[in-house]
C-alpha cells in the first residue's frame, strides 16, 4: 500500500510539473503588495513564477511529502489576535493540522516559531501559548519544538506565529488533483465564510449588529470519516482558507484540467455571512474559512461520503454543491439560483488582508 | 540500532524532565523585551517557565524527535537582510540544517514560510529566494513546501522567514546532553564570533576599518566526519548561535549536571573579532555564530575527532578548547591566559538584537 501510494505521488508530481510547465506565469512585479498574500492570482504568480522554479519544484503545496511523511508550514498574522470563536494560537494549530489532513496525513507533531514585538503584554503571550496547547491537545498533535525571536517596537504587530506540522500518510488515502474525473461530486463540510466574517465583524468594519464565530477546527476527524467511508473513491481534498471555496475550485480545476460547476443554491451559507458578504459586495464563496474542506468524490460513492461527513461533529450541515465536467478545462462555473450561469474566476487583489 | 537509539532518546527525555523539574524557573514578566529573544537567561525563563509546561514537554529543543525523524523550526529576523558572507535566506537554510545536524539527523527536506512587508522591493525577494535555493542545494536539502503572508507597511521590517527542517537520525549517532561525562573533551569547529561581528560591522555600529564574513554554513559535513571517526564516542553537539559558545556550554553543563572548564588561550578567535569584542566590551565567547559547532567527545577519541574535523572544508582551524569536570555541577569556568579562573555565566540581556 505504501509503495502504491508512493508511485501515486510520483505520478502526481509528474502531472503537476506538466501542468505547471504548460501554464507557468511570470513574476514581473516590482513591489510586494497585500494581494501577493491573498491566495488569488498574485499569490499564484509569486508561487509559480518565482518560488517554484527557484526551488526546483512544481509548486509550493500546502503539504510536501517525502516517503510517507507529510510536512507543511504556515505563518499566521491575523488581526486582531483574538476574535469570536478563536485566536491566532488556534489558527496556528488548526491551519497546520488541516494542511496535513488534506494530504491524507494523520497529524502527528508540530513546531511553533514565534516572532514577538518588543513590549508585547506578556498576558497576551500566555493566552496564545495556552490556545496553542489546547488546540494541539484537541487535534491530537504534540508540540515538539519551537523558536522565539523578538523584534523592536514597531517592527511587528504584536505577534506572528509560524507553525509546521508533520504527519504520516494514511494508507487508505490516494489523494491527488489528477485523480479528479468528470462526474466527481463536490462536497463542502459545512456552512462557508464564517471565519472571514468573524474577523470582519471583530474589526468593526461594518455597522452590522450580528454575531458569528470563526469555524476554526481540526478537519482530521472529517477526513478520517471520509476515508473510512469511501477510501480511494475520495479523489482530492482541500481546505478552503484564503480566497475561499472559489479559489480552491479554481486551483483544482486548473491542476486537473477539468471544469467544475457549482450550484449556488446548494452552498450552505448562514444568514450573517450572507448579510456581511452583501455589505462587502463579495461572494461568500470567496470568503476565508479555517475549518471547512472541499472534497471531490467518485459519483457512485457521493451519498455515502456525504452521510459519513454529516456524522462528524461540526459537519452536520455538509452538502453536495456541484460536480466535475470535462469542459471547459480549468474553468469554474456557477449555476445561479435564477437558473443562469456565470464564470467564477480567481480572486484578484485582497478584499480582507490578515485574515489568518 | 534504531530501537537502541529510541531507548536512548527516551532516557534523554526522562533525564531532561528530571533536570527541568528540579530547576524550572517561573515566567513572571509583564512585557516581552528583546532579551526574551537573545538566547540567555530571559529566553530560558520563557521556555522553561511558560512554553515547556504549556506544551507538556521538558523543553522546546532545537530539534524534536519522533521515531527516527527529527524536526526543527526557526524564525529569522536578521537586520540588515544582507551582510558580508551571507543573507537572511542563507541563514534560514543553514540554521535549520544545523539544528538537525546537532541532533545527529541528516537533513532531508525543509519548508519556508515568509512574512513580507507590503511595498518590499521585489528584487530583494528575488535575491533571497535565490539565496535559499542555493544554500539548500549546497546543503543537500529539498525545499518541499511553504507559505507567504503579506502584512501592511510598517507591520514588519521588510521580510521575516521561518524555516522548518526534517531529517532522519543517523544510525551512528547516540547524542544527548546526559551522555556528557567528566573527562570529555570540548571541541569547536572553527574560529568563533564571526557571524555576530559581521552583523555588527554591517550595521556600522563601530568605527572599525575591518572586514569579516559571516561563518554561515551547513554543519552536516562536520557532523558526518565526526560520526564516521568516533561514532558513539561523540557524546553531544550544539551549534553556538545566539549567546555564542558560552551559552552552549552553560546550557549543557546545566543539563548534564557537570562542570566545563574552557581554556581561553585555546579558543580560536580572529583578530577582527577580538578587536570588535573589545570595542563592544563583550567576550567573543558570547558572540553569535551561524556555522560553528561545539562537540563533546570521550577523551580517548578526542585527537581522532579533532583530526577528522580539521579535514572538513571550513573547519581547518577546529580546536580543543576545554574539558568536562564533575564539580561544580552546572558551572562553566574559564582558565584565563594569565593562569587565573573566572565563572562564565549565562548571558543576561541582549547586546546585539536581530543577529539571526
XYZ file of C-alpha atoms in Angstrom:
712
model
C 0.000 0.000 0.000
C 2.830 2.333 0.896
C 4.638 1.752 -2.383
C 1.402 2.128 -4.311
C 0.886 5.454 -2.608
C 4.455 6.402 -3.384
C 4.012 5.605 -7.081
C 0.850 7.597 -6.948
C 2.688 10.572 -5.560
C 5.341 10.316 -8.235
C 2.611 10.323 -10.829
C 1.064 13.302 -9.153
C 4.346 15.186 -9.150
C 4.857 14.465 -12.847
C 1.329 15.565 -13.560
C 1.744 18.791 -11.629
C 5.050 19.525 -13.319
C 3.469 19.067 -16.738
C 0.566 21.302 -15.837
C 2.799 23.950 -14.336
C 5.209 23.946 -17.262
C 2.380 24.427 -19.659
C 0.871 27.395 -17.863
C 3.501 28.890 -15.607
C 3.010 32.639 -15.188
C 5.953 35.022 -14.831
C 6.606 37.033 -11.694
C 7.288 40.520 -13.053
C 6.133 42.693 -10.168
C 8.373 45.412 -8.777
C 6.910 45.580 -5.302
C 5.162 43.217 -2.925
C 1.522 44.102 -2.319
C -1.093 42.729 0.029
C -2.519 40.827 -2.939
C 0.607 38.627 -3.005
C -0.567 37.197 0.303
C -4.254 36.920 -0.517
C -4.367 33.494 -2.123
C -5.556 34.703 -5.534
C -3.890 35.484 -8.841
C -0.964 37.495 -7.441
C -0.130 34.712 -4.973
C -0.259 32.171 -7.759
C 2.093 34.266 -9.898
C 4.516 34.595 -6.986
C 4.480 30.861 -6.306
C 4.542 29.588 -9.844
C 6.625 32.362 -11.337
C 9.289 32.747 -8.633
C 9.275 30.238 -5.789
C 8.567 27.002 -7.621
C 11.230 27.430 -10.329
C 13.804 28.636 -7.759
C 13.309 25.585 -5.568
C 13.019 23.176 -8.476
C 9.554 22.009 -7.545
C 6.295 22.108 -9.385
C 4.572 24.232 -6.777
C 4.827 25.131 -3.119
C 1.963 22.935 -1.977
C 0.148 23.146 1.339
C 1.982 19.978 2.357
C 5.099 18.416 0.875
C 5.523 14.652 1.001
C 8.761 12.687 1.491
C 8.419 8.916 1.686
C 5.242 8.553 3.775
C 5.866 11.702 5.801
C 3.924 14.864 5.007
C 5.227 18.242 6.140
C 3.550 21.641 5.994
C 4.355 25.167 7.188
C 2.264 28.291 7.581
C 2.662 31.722 9.065
C -0.147 33.471 10.891
C -0.522 37.253 11.001
C -4.254 37.533 11.770
C -5.575 40.851 13.034
C -6.999 41.087 15.655
C -5.189 38.330 17.538
C -8.426 37.230 19.219
C -11.851 37.077 17.566
C -15.165 35.322 18.238
C -14.568 31.588 18.061
C -10.794 31.613 18.173
C -7.425 33.321 18.177
C -4.084 33.249 16.384
C -2.923 30.336 18.558
C -5.818 28.123 17.493
C -5.369 29.089 13.840
C -1.676 28.153 14.028
C -2.580 24.645 15.170
C -5.671 24.009 13.083
C -4.261 25.556 9.920
C -1.274 23.254 10.073
C -3.228 20.175 11.092
C -5.659 20.784 8.233
C -2.955 21.088 5.578
C -1.709 17.658 6.671
C -5.219 16.219 6.723
C -5.841 17.479 3.171
C -2.787 15.487 2.054
C -4.339 12.400 3.668
C -1.868 12.527 6.539
C -2.812 11.916 10.154
C -1.325 14.859 12.100
C 1.476 13.741 14.411
C 3.608 16.580 15.707
C 4.150 20.274 15.227
C 6.622 23.027 15.944
C 5.922 26.661 16.732
C 8.137 29.622 15.822
C 7.111 32.969 17.310
C 8.073 36.489 16.244
C 7.176 38.818 19.112
C 7.155 42.611 19.196
C 9.142 44.182 21.997
C 6.703 45.464 24.616
C 4.047 42.806 23.954
C 1.880 42.301 27.022
C 3.062 39.003 28.499
C -0.545 38.047 29.259
C -1.302 38.064 25.537
C 1.577 35.663 25.040
C 0.330 33.493 27.916
C -3.171 33.377 26.386
C -1.895 32.357 22.967
C 0.514 29.758 24.292
C -2.460 28.334 26.166
C -4.593 28.465 22.998
C -1.908 26.557 21.079
C -1.665 23.953 23.834
C -5.448 23.426 23.992
C -5.893 23.259 20.217
C -2.955 20.857 19.868
C -4.419 18.598 22.545
C -7.824 18.702 20.846
C -6.252 17.831 17.486
C -4.080 15.094 18.969
C -0.732 16.610 17.969
C 2.326 17.069 20.170
C 4.232 20.360 20.137
C 7.814 19.088 19.899
C 9.933 22.170 19.304
C 9.994 25.846 18.619
C 11.781 29.130 18.429
C 11.270 32.658 19.746
C 12.513 35.867 18.168
C 11.839 39.357 19.481
C 11.971 42.421 17.200
C 11.978 46.062 18.256
C 8.782 48.012 18.879
C 7.195 48.838 15.553
C 8.924 46.035 13.615
C 5.975 43.642 14.053
C 2.316 43.928 15.058
C 2.221 42.246 18.500
C 2.934 38.669 17.447
C 3.263 36.455 14.402
C 3.334 32.668 14.563
C 4.745 30.118 12.155
C 3.774 26.539 12.661
C 4.920 23.393 10.946
C 3.260 20.022 11.140
C 4.393 16.571 10.242
C 2.112 13.624 9.784
C 2.085 10.187 8.281
C 0.161 9.445 5.100
C -2.855 7.305 5.910
C -2.669 4.059 3.897
C -6.346 4.484 2.871
C -5.576 7.819 1.203
C -4.954 8.072 -2.557
C -5.452 11.798 -2.964
C -4.235 13.951 -5.835
C -5.621 16.675 -8.105
C -5.135 14.493 -11.183
C -7.450 11.853 -9.667
C -10.350 14.249 -10.179
C -12.590 12.955 -13.015
C -15.614 14.283 -14.859
C -18.656 13.160 -12.902
C -16.993 13.560 -9.486
C -19.222 15.219 -6.922
C -18.034 18.237 -4.945
C -18.838 18.298 -1.213
C -18.253 21.005 1.409
C -18.078 20.074 5.069
C -20.266 22.875 6.427
C -21.534 26.458 6.024
C -18.911 28.651 4.397
C -17.367 32.047 5.066
C -17.729 32.106 8.859
C -14.068 32.630 9.704
C -13.649 35.593 7.365
C -16.928 37.101 8.514
C -15.990 36.729 12.195
C -12.721 38.591 11.506
C -14.543 41.357 9.604
C -17.038 41.821 12.425
C -14.242 41.749 15.037
C -12.583 44.646 13.188
C -15.811 46.662 13.317
C -15.589 47.287 9.606
C -19.377 47.115 9.348
C -22.328 48.535 11.107
C -23.812 45.081 11.403
C -25.469 44.013 14.629
C -24.747 40.317 14.389
C -22.518 37.692 15.903
C -20.784 34.826 14.267
C -17.928 32.616 15.359
C -14.932 31.525 13.341
C -15.158 27.969 12.032
C -11.555 27.185 13.054
C -11.215 23.491 13.915
C -9.228 20.387 13.081
C -10.536 18.687 9.944
C -8.789 15.373 10.549
C -11.955 13.759 12.031
C -13.818 14.673 8.817
C -11.024 13.259 6.640
C -10.846 10.115 8.755
C -14.611 9.591 8.328
C -14.421 10.156 4.554
C -11.514 7.736 4.140
C -13.310 5.141 6.241
C -16.498 5.523 4.177
C -15.133 5.628 0.622
C -11.352 5.026 0.726
C -9.713 5.538 -2.658
C -13.001 6.857 -4.136
C -12.150 10.066 -2.290
C -10.137 11.737 -5.053
C -8.959 15.069 -3.699
C -9.297 17.334 -0.639
C -8.591 20.999 0.057
C -9.356 23.234 2.986
C -10.905 26.451 1.739
C -8.791 29.086 3.527
C -7.626 32.381 1.932
C -9.654 33.009 -1.180
C -12.427 30.687 -0.022
C -14.153 27.830 -1.816
C -13.964 29.677 -5.133
C -10.153 29.727 -5.044
C -9.957 26.025 -4.196
C -12.250 25.123 -7.074
C -10.250 27.292 -9.489
C -6.918 25.851 -8.341
C -8.110 22.270 -8.717
C -9.980 22.802 -11.998
C -6.740 24.176 -13.388
C -4.483 21.475 -11.904
C -6.755 18.630 -13.022
C -7.649 20.127 -16.405
C -11.390 19.845 -15.765
C -14.374 22.147 -15.326
C -16.313 22.480 -12.084
C -19.959 23.512 -11.990
C -21.109 24.725 -8.580
C -24.806 25.041 -7.701
C -25.182 28.312 -5.816
C -28.465 27.312 -4.182
C -26.882 24.232 -2.602
C -23.975 26.046 -0.939
C -24.613 26.282 2.817
C -24.294 29.912 3.979
C -25.558 31.313 7.274
C -27.699 34.487 7.222
C -24.999 36.541 8.982
C -22.378 35.553 6.407
C -24.801 36.286 3.583
C -25.549 39.746 5.011
C -21.862 40.595 5.564
C -20.967 39.413 2.065
C -23.672 41.622 0.619
C -22.367 44.641 2.544
C -18.820 43.973 1.355
C -20.029 43.289 -2.143
C -18.273 39.943 -2.391
C -19.498 36.422 -2.939
C -19.423 34.202 0.204
C -17.631 31.659 -1.977
C -14.556 33.943 -1.812
C -14.600 34.410 1.966
C -11.966 32.553 4.005
C -12.713 29.501 6.133
C -10.396 27.883 8.670
C -12.354 24.701 9.304
C -14.117 23.788 6.073
C -12.988 21.329 3.442
C -13.907 20.714 -0.162
C -13.946 17.041 -1.196
C -14.045 15.523 -4.678
C -15.581 12.031 -4.617
C -16.487 9.467 -7.264
C -20.194 9.829 -8.164
C -21.259 6.348 -7.036
C -19.931 6.961 -3.507
C -21.030 10.576 -3.081
C -24.099 9.796 -0.965
C -22.091 7.549 1.329
C -19.375 10.188 1.663
C -21.906 12.906 2.478
C -23.581 10.741 5.105
C -20.213 9.961 6.721
C -19.293 13.639 6.726
C -22.593 14.670 8.345
C -21.913 12.188 11.154
C -18.812 14.173 12.221
C -19.273 16.806 14.938
C -19.298 20.250 13.299
C -20.042 18.866 9.805
C -23.794 18.307 10.257
C -24.518 20.834 7.502
C -22.158 19.274 4.962
C -23.584 19.468 1.446
C -23.044 18.426 -2.129
C -22.512 21.685 -4.021
C -21.531 20.768 -7.532
C -19.895 18.400 -9.959
C -16.953 17.998 -12.271
C -17.338 18.243 -16.067
C -14.847 17.712 -18.837
C -15.289 21.144 -20.456
C -14.211 23.894 -20.462
C -10.951 22.714 -18.809
C -9.636 24.905 -15.984
C -12.915 26.792 -15.592
C -15.309 27.114 -12.663
C -18.937 27.928 -13.444
C -21.728 28.768 -11.051
C -25.318 27.813 -11.665
C -27.166 30.705 -10.074
C -30.390 30.380 -8.126
C -32.130 32.072 -11.036
C -31.108 29.359 -13.464
C -28.304 31.323 -15.141
C -24.601 30.567 -15.304
C -21.541 32.703 -14.670
C -17.809 32.196 -14.526
C -16.373 32.167 -11.004
C -12.833 33.402 -11.565
C -9.810 33.521 -9.314
C -9.664 36.265 -6.714
C -7.830 39.412 -7.794
C -6.493 41.664 -5.018
C -7.184 41.186 -1.335
C -10.589 42.264 -0.049
C -9.604 41.374 3.516
C -5.910 41.259 4.438
C -4.534 39.459 7.515
C -7.403 37.018 7.800
C -5.101 34.249 9.103
C 20.231 0.240 16.065
C 17.015 2.166 15.603
C 15.425 0.757 18.734
C 18.605 1.349 20.734
C 18.543 4.939 19.571
C 14.898 5.190 20.505
C 15.540 3.904 24.050
C 18.368 6.343 24.272
C 16.058 9.198 23.374
C 13.535 8.103 25.947
C 16.276 8.118 28.546
C 17.306 11.536 27.406
C 13.772 12.858 27.673
C 13.398 11.466 31.194
C 16.721 12.964 32.145
C 15.752 16.365 30.786
C 12.390 16.259 32.532
C 14.057 15.487 35.867
C 16.540 18.286 35.408
C 13.865 20.722 34.314
C 11.510 19.841 37.146
C 14.222 20.369 39.688
C 15.228 23.773 38.396
C 12.340 25.162 36.384
C 12.208 28.952 36.604
C 8.905 30.845 36.599
C 7.913 33.226 33.845
C 6.690 36.288 35.767
C 7.449 39.061 33.295
C 4.779 41.585 32.366
C 6.154 42.572 28.977
C 8.235 40.967 26.259
C 11.686 42.508 25.878
C 14.449 41.986 23.355
C 16.205 39.846 25.972
C 13.476 37.199 25.617
C 14.820 36.549 22.139
C 18.518 36.735 22.944
C 19.199 33.137 23.959
C 20.229 33.926 27.539
C 18.509 33.867 30.915
C 15.272 35.593 29.831
C 14.859 33.174 26.921
C 15.437 30.257 29.238
C 12.805 31.557 31.662
C 10.315 31.990 28.813
C 10.951 28.471 27.519
C 11.139 26.621 30.799
C 8.647 28.747 32.702
C 5.924 29.148 30.062
C 6.305 27.190 26.834
C 7.552 23.844 28.124
C 4.883 23.378 30.811
C 2.109 24.573 28.455
C 3.062 22.051 25.785
C 3.771 19.257 28.255
C 7.368 18.829 27.189
C 10.611 19.118 29.043
C 11.930 21.893 26.868
C 11.476 23.375 23.417
C 14.635 21.900 21.947
C 16.355 22.968 18.734
C 15.058 19.762 17.174
C 12.263 17.486 18.337
C 12.457 13.784 17.569
C 9.569 11.438 16.698
C 10.502 7.852 15.880
C 13.659 8.372 13.798
C 12.502 11.678 12.321
C 13.931 14.933 13.674
C 12.091 18.210 13.115
C 13.194 21.752 13.852
C 11.811 25.255 13.266
C 13.361 28.695 13.434
C 12.394 32.215 12.540
C 14.851 34.677 11.050
C 14.613 38.431 11.595
C 18.235 39.429 10.933
C 18.985 43.088 10.269
C 20.323 44.003 7.745
C 18.939 41.354 5.400
C 22.280 41.087 3.603
C 25.706 41.203 5.247
C 29.241 40.138 4.325
C 29.275 36.372 3.855
C 25.540 35.825 3.687
C 21.941 36.943 3.950
C 18.684 36.033 5.644
C 17.978 33.373 3.008
C 21.195 31.500 3.708
C 20.667 31.758 7.474
C 17.177 30.276 7.079
C 18.600 27.212 5.371
C 21.801 26.739 7.361
C 20.218 27.477 10.743
C 17.632 24.790 10.148
C 20.040 22.274 8.647
C 22.386 22.780 11.588
C 19.722 22.189 14.223
C 19.014 18.854 12.565
C 22.717 18.023 12.294
C 23.188 18.740 16.010
C 20.519 16.119 16.751
C 22.516 13.644 14.651
C 19.999 13.852 11.826
C 20.955 14.022 8.160
C 18.994 16.974 6.730
C 16.364 15.831 4.235
C 13.794 18.479 3.419
C 12.679 21.898 4.506
C 9.782 24.292 4.236
C 9.879 28.074 4.077
C 7.224 30.442 5.441
C 7.679 34.111 4.559
C 6.171 37.199 6.182
C 6.638 40.094 3.769
C 6.060 43.795 4.322
C 3.801 45.483 1.799
C 5.962 47.549 -0.528
C 9.016 45.276 -0.294
C 11.195 45.659 -3.369
C 10.536 42.527 -5.400
C 14.237 42.302 -6.262
C 15.046 41.816 -2.590
C 12.592 38.936 -2.535
C 14.139 37.508 -5.718
C 17.627 37.702 -4.197
C 16.576 35.925 -1.022
C 14.596 33.237 -2.796
C 17.730 32.647 -4.844
C 19.861 32.575 -1.677
C 17.547 29.968 -0.146
C 17.689 27.865 -3.301
C 21.489 27.985 -3.491
C 22.030 27.252 0.199
C 19.519 24.388 0.095
C 21.277 22.872 -2.899
C 24.654 23.232 -1.161
C 23.295 21.570 1.980
C 21.567 18.811 0.023
C 18.040 19.588 1.229
C 14.914 19.924 -0.890
C 12.510 22.810 -0.320
C 9.181 20.954 -0.332
C 6.601 23.499 0.758
C 5.965 26.962 2.020
C 3.674 29.829 2.733
C 3.602 33.568 2.048
C 1.863 36.209 4.132
C 1.958 39.938 3.431
C 1.360 42.491 6.199
C 0.752 46.222 5.775
C 3.573 48.729 5.522
C 5.067 49.218 8.980
C 3.827 45.895 10.375
C 7.119 44.125 9.596
C 10.675 45.147 8.704
C 10.991 44.105 5.027
C 10.881 40.330 5.439
C 10.960 37.628 8.054
C 11.491 33.964 7.257
C 10.548 30.850 9.185
C 12.080 27.603 8.095
C 11.476 24.073 9.243
C 13.655 21.094 8.515
C 13.107 17.405 8.798
C 15.836 14.831 8.780
C 16.431 11.236 9.676
C 18.506 10.275 12.693
C 21.816 8.809 11.558
C 22.192 5.292 12.983
C 25.763 6.126 14.082
C 24.522 8.973 16.297
C 23.932 8.472 20.034
C 23.844 12.111 21.083
C 22.369 13.511 24.280
C 23.345 16.009 26.980
C 23.266 13.288 29.650
C 25.954 11.345 27.722
C 28.447 14.063 28.665
C 30.907 12.677 31.240
C 33.731 14.141 33.316
C 36.866 13.862 31.198
C 35.079 14.570 27.894
C 36.968 16.982 25.653
C 35.268 20.072 24.228
C 35.961 20.897 20.560
C 34.917 23.866 18.449
C 34.800 23.561 14.682
C 36.499 26.875 13.843
C 37.166 30.477 14.871
C 34.261 31.913 16.833
C 32.180 35.081 16.754
C 32.464 35.838 13.032
C 28.743 35.911 12.253
C 27.898 38.309 15.071
C 30.862 40.501 14.220
C 29.926 40.613 10.523
C 26.425 41.783 11.501
C 27.811 44.435 13.851
C 30.139 45.776 11.174
C 27.360 45.698 8.566
C 25.286 47.929 10.856
C 28.136 50.439 11.132
C 27.903 50.372 14.889
C 31.660 50.768 15.174
C 34.304 52.936 13.719
C 36.313 49.874 12.820
C 38.052 49.674 9.481
C 37.934 45.902 9.060
C 36.142 43.259 7.102
C 34.937 39.899 8.193
C 32.462 37.477 6.726
C 29.705 35.581 8.492
C 30.524 31.949 9.173
C 27.081 30.785 7.990
C 27.319 27.283 6.504
C 25.885 23.806 6.764
C 27.499 21.825 9.570
C 26.295 18.428 8.400
C 29.644 17.613 6.689
C 31.410 18.257 10.034
C 28.916 16.065 11.918
C 29.195 13.338 9.291
C 33.006 13.360 9.652
C 32.811 13.225 13.459
C 30.331 10.342 13.426
C 32.476 8.470 10.937
C 35.598 8.999 13.050
C 34.317 8.275 16.562
C 30.672 7.103 16.325
C 29.045 6.768 19.743
C 32.100 8.318 21.434
C 30.712 11.619 20.161
C 28.517 12.447 23.158
C 26.799 15.730 22.387
C 26.702 18.501 19.774
C 25.399 22.065 19.712
C 25.728 24.873 17.216
C 26.761 28.040 19.015
C 24.215 30.552 17.670
C 22.577 33.283 19.789
C 24.528 33.707 23.009
C 27.612 32.100 21.486
C 29.825 29.292 22.764
C 29.421 30.484 26.365
C 25.645 29.935 26.240
C 26.024 26.455 24.761
C 28.499 25.455 27.469
C 26.215 26.829 30.200
C 23.146 25.095 28.810
C 24.902 21.756 28.569
C 26.742 21.993 31.902
C 23.350 22.574 33.484
C 21.519 19.836 31.541
C 24.261 17.244 32.179
C 24.961 18.271 35.772
C 28.679 18.707 35.108
C 31.249 21.499 35.098
C 33.037 22.695 31.980
C 36.460 24.301 32.093
C 37.333 26.253 28.950
C 40.905 27.299 28.170
C 40.716 30.866 26.876
C 44.092 30.701 25.118
C 42.988 27.722 23.026
C 39.780 29.302 21.672
C 40.318 30.269 18.013
C 39.392 33.935 17.509
C 40.344 36.067 14.516
C 41.949 39.483 15.147
C 38.915 41.351 13.741
C 36.536 39.526 16.076
C 38.855 40.135 19.021
C 39.024 43.866 18.207
C 35.251 44.188 17.764
C 34.615 42.311 21.008
C 36.948 44.638 22.837
C 35.151 47.681 21.438
C 31.762 46.272 22.449
C 33.119 45.195 25.813
C 31.943 41.612 25.447
C 33.740 38.303 25.411
C 33.951 36.673 21.921
C 32.635 33.541 23.616
C 29.236 35.299 23.821
C 29.127 36.400 20.166
C 26.789 34.513 17.827
C 27.971 32.045 15.214
C 25.907 30.524 12.407
C 28.332 27.848 11.256
C 30.295 26.702 14.310
C 29.607 23.673 16.466
C 30.708 22.615 19.914
C 31.343 18.875 20.299
C 31.764 16.829 23.467
C 33.832 13.686 22.832
C 35.198 10.889 25.004
C 38.826 11.688 25.981
C 40.409 8.668 24.288
C 38.930 9.645 20.897
C 39.426 13.406 21.105
C 42.523 13.508 18.890
C 40.852 11.391 16.243
C 37.742 13.579 16.355
C 39.787 16.766 16.026
C 41.744 15.375 13.083
C 38.511 14.350 11.336
C 37.015 17.778 11.947
C 40.073 19.590 10.552
C 39.737 17.560 7.369
C 36.353 19.155 6.616
C 36.328 22.250 4.390
C 35.831 25.316 6.605
C 36.855 23.502 9.810
C 40.626 23.650 9.306
C 41.002 25.758 12.454
C 38.973 23.423 14.681
C 40.426 23.240 18.192
C 40.117 21.528 21.536
C 39.124 24.291 23.947
C 38.349 22.637 27.237
C 37.185 19.674 29.218
C 34.397 18.409 31.412
C 34.809 18.058 35.184
C 32.483 16.666 37.813
C 32.416 19.781 40.012
C 30.908 22.282 40.477
C 27.846 20.898 38.606
C 26.138 23.297 36.201
C 29.050 25.739 36.146
C 31.303 26.940 33.342
C 34.760 28.175 34.284
C 37.338 29.860 32.094
C 41.050 29.401 32.575
C 42.398 32.779 31.511
C 45.577 33.306 29.561
C 47.084 34.718 32.739
C 46.573 31.498 34.666
C 43.519 32.670 36.620
C 39.971 31.318 36.602
C 36.611 33.008 36.344
C 32.998 31.952 36.093
C 31.492 32.291 32.606
C 27.812 32.825 33.344
C 24.760 32.839 31.092
C 24.128 35.909 29.002
C 21.832 38.495 30.586
C 20.073 40.942 28.246
C 20.778 41.218 24.539
C 23.951 43.022 23.467
C 23.032 42.603 19.793
C 19.392 42.058 18.818
C 18.278 40.604 15.463
C 21.504 38.760 14.804
C 19.638 35.927 13.028
